[in-house]
Short mmCIF file of C-alpha atoms in Angstrom, two decimals:
data_model
loop_
_atom_site.label_atom_id
_atom_site.label_comp_id
_atom_site.label_asym_id
_atom_site.label_seq_id
_atom_site.Cartn_x
_atom_site.Cartn_y
_atom_site.Cartn_z
CA MET A 1 -56.39 47.51 -206.63
CA GLY A 2 -56.71 50.16 -203.95
CA ARG A 3 -56.98 53.90 -204.50
CA THR A 4 -54.86 56.77 -203.28
CA LEU A 5 -56.51 59.63 -201.43
CA ILE A 6 -56.46 61.89 -204.47
CA GLU A 7 -58.07 59.16 -206.59
CA LYS A 8 -60.82 58.66 -204.00
CA ILE A 9 -61.60 62.39 -203.90
CA LEU A 10 -61.69 62.73 -207.68
CA LEU A 11 -63.90 59.66 -208.12
CA SER A 12 -66.35 60.99 -205.51
CA HIS A 13 -66.77 64.14 -207.61
CA THR A 14 -67.87 62.28 -210.74
CA GLU A 15 -70.85 60.12 -211.63
CA LYS A 16 -68.55 57.26 -212.55
CA LYS A 17 -68.15 54.01 -210.61
CA ARG A 18 -64.61 53.52 -211.89
CA LEU A 19 -61.85 56.06 -212.19
CA GLU A 20 -60.62 56.61 -215.73
CA ASN A 21 -57.47 58.35 -216.98
CA PHE A 22 -59.35 61.63 -217.36
CA VAL A 23 -62.20 63.01 -215.28
CA TYR A 24 -64.78 65.75 -215.69
CA ALA A 25 -65.36 66.44 -212.03
CA LYS A 26 -67.69 68.65 -210.01
CA VAL A 27 -65.88 71.44 -208.19
CA ASP A 28 -66.64 72.41 -204.59
CA PHE A 29 -65.01 75.84 -204.76
CA CYS A 30 -62.98 77.94 -207.20
CA PHE A 31 -61.13 81.22 -206.85
CA GLY A 32 -58.78 83.69 -208.46
CA ASN A 33 -56.76 86.72 -207.41
CA ASP A 34 -56.22 90.23 -208.71
CA ILE A 35 -53.66 88.96 -211.27
CA THR A 36 -55.36 85.84 -212.63
CA ALA A 37 -59.07 86.59 -212.17
CA PRO A 38 -59.26 89.66 -214.47
CA LEU A 39 -58.16 87.52 -217.43
CA ALA A 40 -60.68 84.86 -216.40
CA VAL A 41 -63.43 87.50 -216.36
CA LYS A 42 -62.36 88.70 -219.82
CA ILE A 43 -62.48 85.14 -221.19
CA PHE A 44 -65.84 84.58 -219.45
CA LYS A 45 -67.26 87.61 -221.27
CA GLU A 46 -65.71 86.66 -224.63
CA ALA A 47 -67.32 83.22 -224.35
CA LYS A 48 -70.65 85.01 -223.77
CA PHE A 49 -71.37 83.09 -220.60
CA ASN A 50 -74.31 84.70 -218.82
CA SER A 51 -74.35 82.92 -215.47
CA VAL A 52 -72.14 81.24 -212.88
CA PHE A 53 -72.69 77.74 -211.54
CA ASN A 54 -72.97 78.86 -207.89
CA PRO A 55 -71.99 82.35 -206.68
CA LYS A 56 -71.39 81.08 -203.14
CA LYS A 57 -68.68 78.75 -204.44
CA ILE A 58 -66.64 81.39 -206.27
CA ALA A 59 -64.32 84.00 -204.81
CA PHE A 60 -62.00 86.75 -205.99
CA VAL A 61 -59.33 87.80 -203.51
CA CYS A 62 -57.23 90.89 -204.16
CA ASP A 63 -53.98 90.00 -202.43
CA HIS A 64 -51.14 90.90 -204.81
CA PHE A 65 -51.47 94.64 -205.41
CA LEU A 66 -52.97 96.29 -202.34
CA PRO A 67 -53.22 99.20 -202.60
CA ALA A 68 -53.22 99.20 -206.39
CA LYS A 69 -49.73 100.06 -207.64
CA ASP A 70 -50.85 101.67 -210.90
CA ILE A 71 -53.86 102.44 -213.09
CA LYS A 72 -53.92 98.95 -214.63
CA SER A 73 -54.02 97.28 -211.21
CA ALA A 74 -56.83 99.60 -210.11
CA SER A 75 -58.76 98.91 -213.32
CA ASN A 76 -58.40 95.14 -212.83
CA ALA A 77 -59.71 95.42 -209.27
CA ARG A 78 -62.67 97.44 -210.51
CA MET A 79 -63.38 94.81 -213.19
CA LEU A 80 -63.54 92.10 -210.52
CA LYS A 81 -65.72 94.23 -208.29
CA GLU A 82 -68.22 94.89 -211.08
CA PHE A 83 -68.30 91.21 -212.09
CA ALA A 84 -68.78 90.14 -208.48
CA LYS A 85 -71.63 92.60 -208.04
CA ARG A 86 -73.38 91.42 -211.20
CA PHE A 87 -73.08 87.69 -210.45
CA LYS A 88 -73.11 88.00 -206.65
CA VAL A 89 -69.85 86.10 -206.18
CA ASN A 90 -67.60 86.58 -203.15
CA PHE A 91 -65.24 89.54 -203.58
CA TYR A 92 -62.54 90.62 -201.13
CA ASP A 93 -60.96 93.99 -201.77
CA ILE A 94 -58.54 96.07 -199.73
CA ASN A 95 -59.04 95.80 -195.95
CA LYS A 96 -61.47 92.92 -196.45
CA GLY A 97 -59.29 89.94 -197.29
CA GLY A 98 -55.86 88.44 -196.87
CA ILE A 99 -53.55 85.95 -198.57
CA GLU A 100 -56.00 83.86 -200.58
CA HIS A 101 -54.74 80.41 -199.55
CA VAL A 102 -55.09 81.24 -195.86
CA PHE A 103 -57.98 83.69 -195.95
CA LEU A 104 -60.40 81.38 -197.79
CA VAL A 105 -59.83 78.70 -195.16
CA GLU A 106 -60.55 81.22 -192.41
CA GLN A 107 -63.80 82.13 -194.15
CA GLY A 108 -64.98 78.52 -193.94
CA PHE A 109 -64.96 77.79 -197.67
CA ILE A 110 -62.58 74.82 -197.54
CA LYS A 111 -62.95 71.41 -195.90
CA PRO A 112 -61.37 67.96 -196.19
CA GLY A 113 -62.37 65.95 -199.23
CA ASN A 114 -63.16 69.03 -201.32
CA LEU A 115 -62.12 69.49 -204.94
CA ILE A 116 -60.70 73.02 -205.08
CA ILE A 117 -59.68 74.90 -208.21
CA GLY A 118 -57.63 78.08 -207.95
CA ALA A 119 -56.07 80.28 -210.61
CA ASP A 120 -52.79 80.37 -208.73
CA SER A 121 -49.89 77.94 -208.85
CA HIS A 122 -49.78 77.63 -205.05
CA THR A 123 -53.37 76.42 -204.74
CA CYS A 124 -51.68 73.16 -203.72
CA THR A 125 -51.30 74.78 -200.27
CA LEU A 126 -54.85 73.68 -199.44
CA GLY A 127 -53.89 70.03 -199.75
CA ALA A 128 -52.73 70.40 -196.15
CA LEU A 129 -56.39 70.01 -195.17
CA GLY A 130 -56.93 66.82 -197.15
CA CYS A 131 -58.32 68.54 -200.25
CA ALA A 132 -57.68 67.86 -203.91
CA ALA A 133 -56.49 71.40 -204.61
CA PHE A 134 -55.28 72.17 -208.13
CA GLY A 135 -53.80 75.33 -209.58
CA VAL A 136 -55.08 76.19 -213.07
CA GLY A 137 -54.86 78.96 -215.64
CA SER A 138 -57.37 81.76 -216.14
CA THR A 139 -59.09 79.96 -219.04
CA ASP A 140 -59.87 76.96 -216.86
CA LEU A 141 -61.11 79.25 -214.09
CA ALA A 142 -63.47 81.00 -216.52
CA ALA A 143 -64.90 77.67 -217.66
CA CYS A 144 -65.15 76.43 -214.08
CA MET A 145 -67.07 79.52 -212.95
CA TYR A 146 -69.66 78.75 -215.62
CA GLU A 147 -69.76 74.94 -215.60
CA GLY A 148 -68.81 74.16 -212.01
CA ARG A 149 -66.63 71.37 -213.33
CA ILE A 150 -63.02 70.75 -214.28
CA TRP A 151 -61.58 68.39 -216.89
CA LEU A 152 -58.22 66.94 -215.96
CA LYS A 153 -55.91 63.99 -216.21
CA VAL A 154 -55.81 61.90 -213.04
CA PRO A 155 -52.32 62.33 -211.57
CA GLY A 156 -50.27 59.53 -210.09
CA THR A 157 -49.13 59.79 -206.47
CA ILE A 158 -45.70 59.68 -204.85
CA LYS A 159 -45.61 58.89 -201.14
CA PHE A 160 -43.28 60.78 -198.80
CA ILE A 161 -42.87 59.74 -195.16
CA TYR A 162 -41.11 61.90 -192.58
CA LYS A 163 -39.77 59.88 -189.63
CA GLY A 164 -37.58 60.37 -186.59
CA LYS A 165 -37.22 63.47 -184.47
CA ARG A 166 -36.56 66.95 -185.79
CA ASN A 167 -33.79 68.96 -184.23
CA ARG A 168 -34.90 72.15 -182.51
CA TRP A 169 -34.44 74.50 -185.47
CA VAL A 170 -35.59 72.16 -188.23
CA LYS A 171 -38.88 73.53 -189.52
CA ALA A 172 -41.38 72.50 -192.19
CA LYS A 173 -39.70 74.65 -194.83
CA ASP A 174 -36.42 72.87 -194.17
CA LEU A 175 -38.08 69.47 -194.64
CA VAL A 176 -39.73 70.32 -197.93
CA LEU A 177 -36.67 72.11 -199.33
CA TYR A 178 -34.59 69.05 -198.46
CA THR A 179 -37.19 66.82 -200.16
CA ILE A 180 -37.22 68.90 -203.34
CA GLY A 181 -33.43 68.99 -203.29
CA LYS A 182 -33.42 65.19 -203.29
CA ILE A 183 -35.94 64.64 -206.11
CA GLY A 184 -35.26 67.77 -208.18
CA VAL A 185 -37.47 70.57 -209.48
CA ASP A 186 -39.15 68.12 -211.87
CA GLY A 187 -39.04 65.14 -209.54
CA ALA A 188 -42.81 65.04 -209.07
CA LEU A 189 -43.88 66.29 -212.49
CA TYR A 190 -47.72 66.13 -212.74
CA LYS A 191 -47.79 63.91 -209.67
CA VAL A 192 -49.41 64.28 -206.27
CA MET A 193 -46.96 64.51 -203.38
CA GLU A 194 -48.72 62.63 -200.56
CA PHE A 195 -47.04 63.50 -197.27
CA HIS A 196 -47.10 61.40 -194.09
CA ASP A 197 -45.90 62.66 -190.72
CA LYS A 198 -44.53 59.85 -188.55
CA MET A 199 -42.13 62.06 -186.64
CA VAL A 200 -41.92 62.22 -182.86
CA ASN A 201 -42.48 65.97 -182.83
CA LYS A 202 -45.45 66.23 -185.17
CA LEU A 203 -46.12 68.92 -187.74
CA SER A 204 -48.75 71.53 -186.96
CA VAL A 205 -51.48 72.23 -189.51
CA GLU A 206 -49.72 75.49 -190.33
CA GLU A 207 -46.55 73.52 -191.07
CA ARG A 208 -48.52 71.21 -193.33
CA PHE A 209 -49.59 74.30 -195.26
CA THR A 210 -45.93 75.24 -195.68
CA ILE A 211 -45.03 71.81 -197.05
CA CYS A 212 -47.96 71.54 -199.46
CA ASN A 213 -47.38 75.10 -200.64
CA MET A 214 -44.01 74.03 -202.02
CA ALA A 215 -45.21 70.94 -203.92
CA VAL A 216 -45.47 72.90 -207.15
CA GLU A 217 -41.76 73.71 -206.88
CA ALA A 218 -41.08 70.03 -207.60
CA GLY A 219 -43.41 70.15 -210.61
CA ALA A 220 -46.23 68.44 -208.69
CA LYS A 221 -49.89 68.80 -209.57
CA THR A 222 -50.56 69.22 -205.86
CA GLY A 223 -49.52 68.13 -202.38
CA ILE A 224 -51.76 66.49 -199.80
CA PHE A 225 -51.91 65.23 -196.20
CA GLU A 226 -54.52 62.81 -194.94
CA PRO A 227 -56.86 64.80 -192.67
CA ASP A 228 -56.99 63.89 -188.98
CA LYS A 229 -58.38 65.18 -185.69
CA LYS A 230 -55.79 67.94 -185.71
CA THR A 231 -57.17 69.10 -189.08
CA LEU A 232 -60.74 69.22 -187.75
CA LYS A 233 -59.71 71.07 -184.60
CA TYR A 234 -57.94 73.67 -186.71
CA LEU A 235 -60.93 74.18 -189.03
CA GLU A 236 -63.44 74.39 -186.20
CA LYS A 237 -61.80 77.65 -185.14
CA PHE A 238 -63.46 79.18 -188.19
CA LYS A 239 -66.58 77.12 -188.91
CA LYS A 240 -68.36 74.03 -187.63
CA ILE A 241 -67.98 71.24 -190.16
CA LYS A 242 -69.19 67.70 -190.55
CA VAL A 243 -66.97 65.38 -192.53
CA ASN A 244 -66.06 61.70 -192.20
CA ILE A 245 -62.29 61.82 -192.28
CA GLU A 246 -62.01 58.06 -191.81
CA LYS A 247 -62.78 57.62 -195.50
CA LEU A 248 -60.23 60.23 -196.52
CA LYS A 249 -57.20 57.96 -196.44
CA SER A 250 -55.27 56.12 -199.11
CA GLU A 251 -56.06 52.42 -199.16
CA LYS A 252 -53.38 49.95 -198.06
CA ASN A 253 -53.03 48.41 -201.49
CA ALA A 254 -53.03 51.72 -203.36
CA GLN A 255 -50.50 52.00 -206.16
CA TYR A 256 -47.83 54.68 -205.84
CA LYS A 257 -45.30 55.97 -208.34
CA ASP A 258 -41.57 55.72 -207.68
#
């Protein structure tokens, strides 16, 4: 039996030779924002963790309340800044960051085949680059910052293929809204939405971001595109990377869900 792309990525991040129903997988990068990360820091302290697994693979991005809208928002930002200083993790405050799902790519933290954990429901956006990108809660982020691993159930995959030629004003958001309208807001519950672009007028990488960003709105665990030369060209604008994308494809006899 063949494996889907998400199954191949998850298996490659474990010490197992066979994929089981649940995995305890090594994480390549994890992040939180100024809403979710403060709670993760609080939980981290309550658990009496005294180290992080790798400060270079953790980031806090303040992108919701800039400038801080009230005293609580300012206090949360200060909490993140102090934690980042103590543990030397990446911290992006006002005038230093951007929208986390775009900014972290531009900083060179993300590449195809990665396992990414983010304390934000739209972490699935990064699946556009061929990553296994999962949104989690603050508790999981706290544990991940310490352990460098995530425990999760392996999701099934639903395959979506876009064909034909788009009319002039049909954009990526139209495609994904139409798709969600067809399957419903729970139509991909805890599944991976694996997207394939076989259209005449191909999607740009930015449009792939738009589509994957919306996967969670169908209840999906994440969305994903198989990486290609277009993916690599996009990423090389920010950082030189070496990755064998030929292996980052679902196998022909992979099993998909209806």
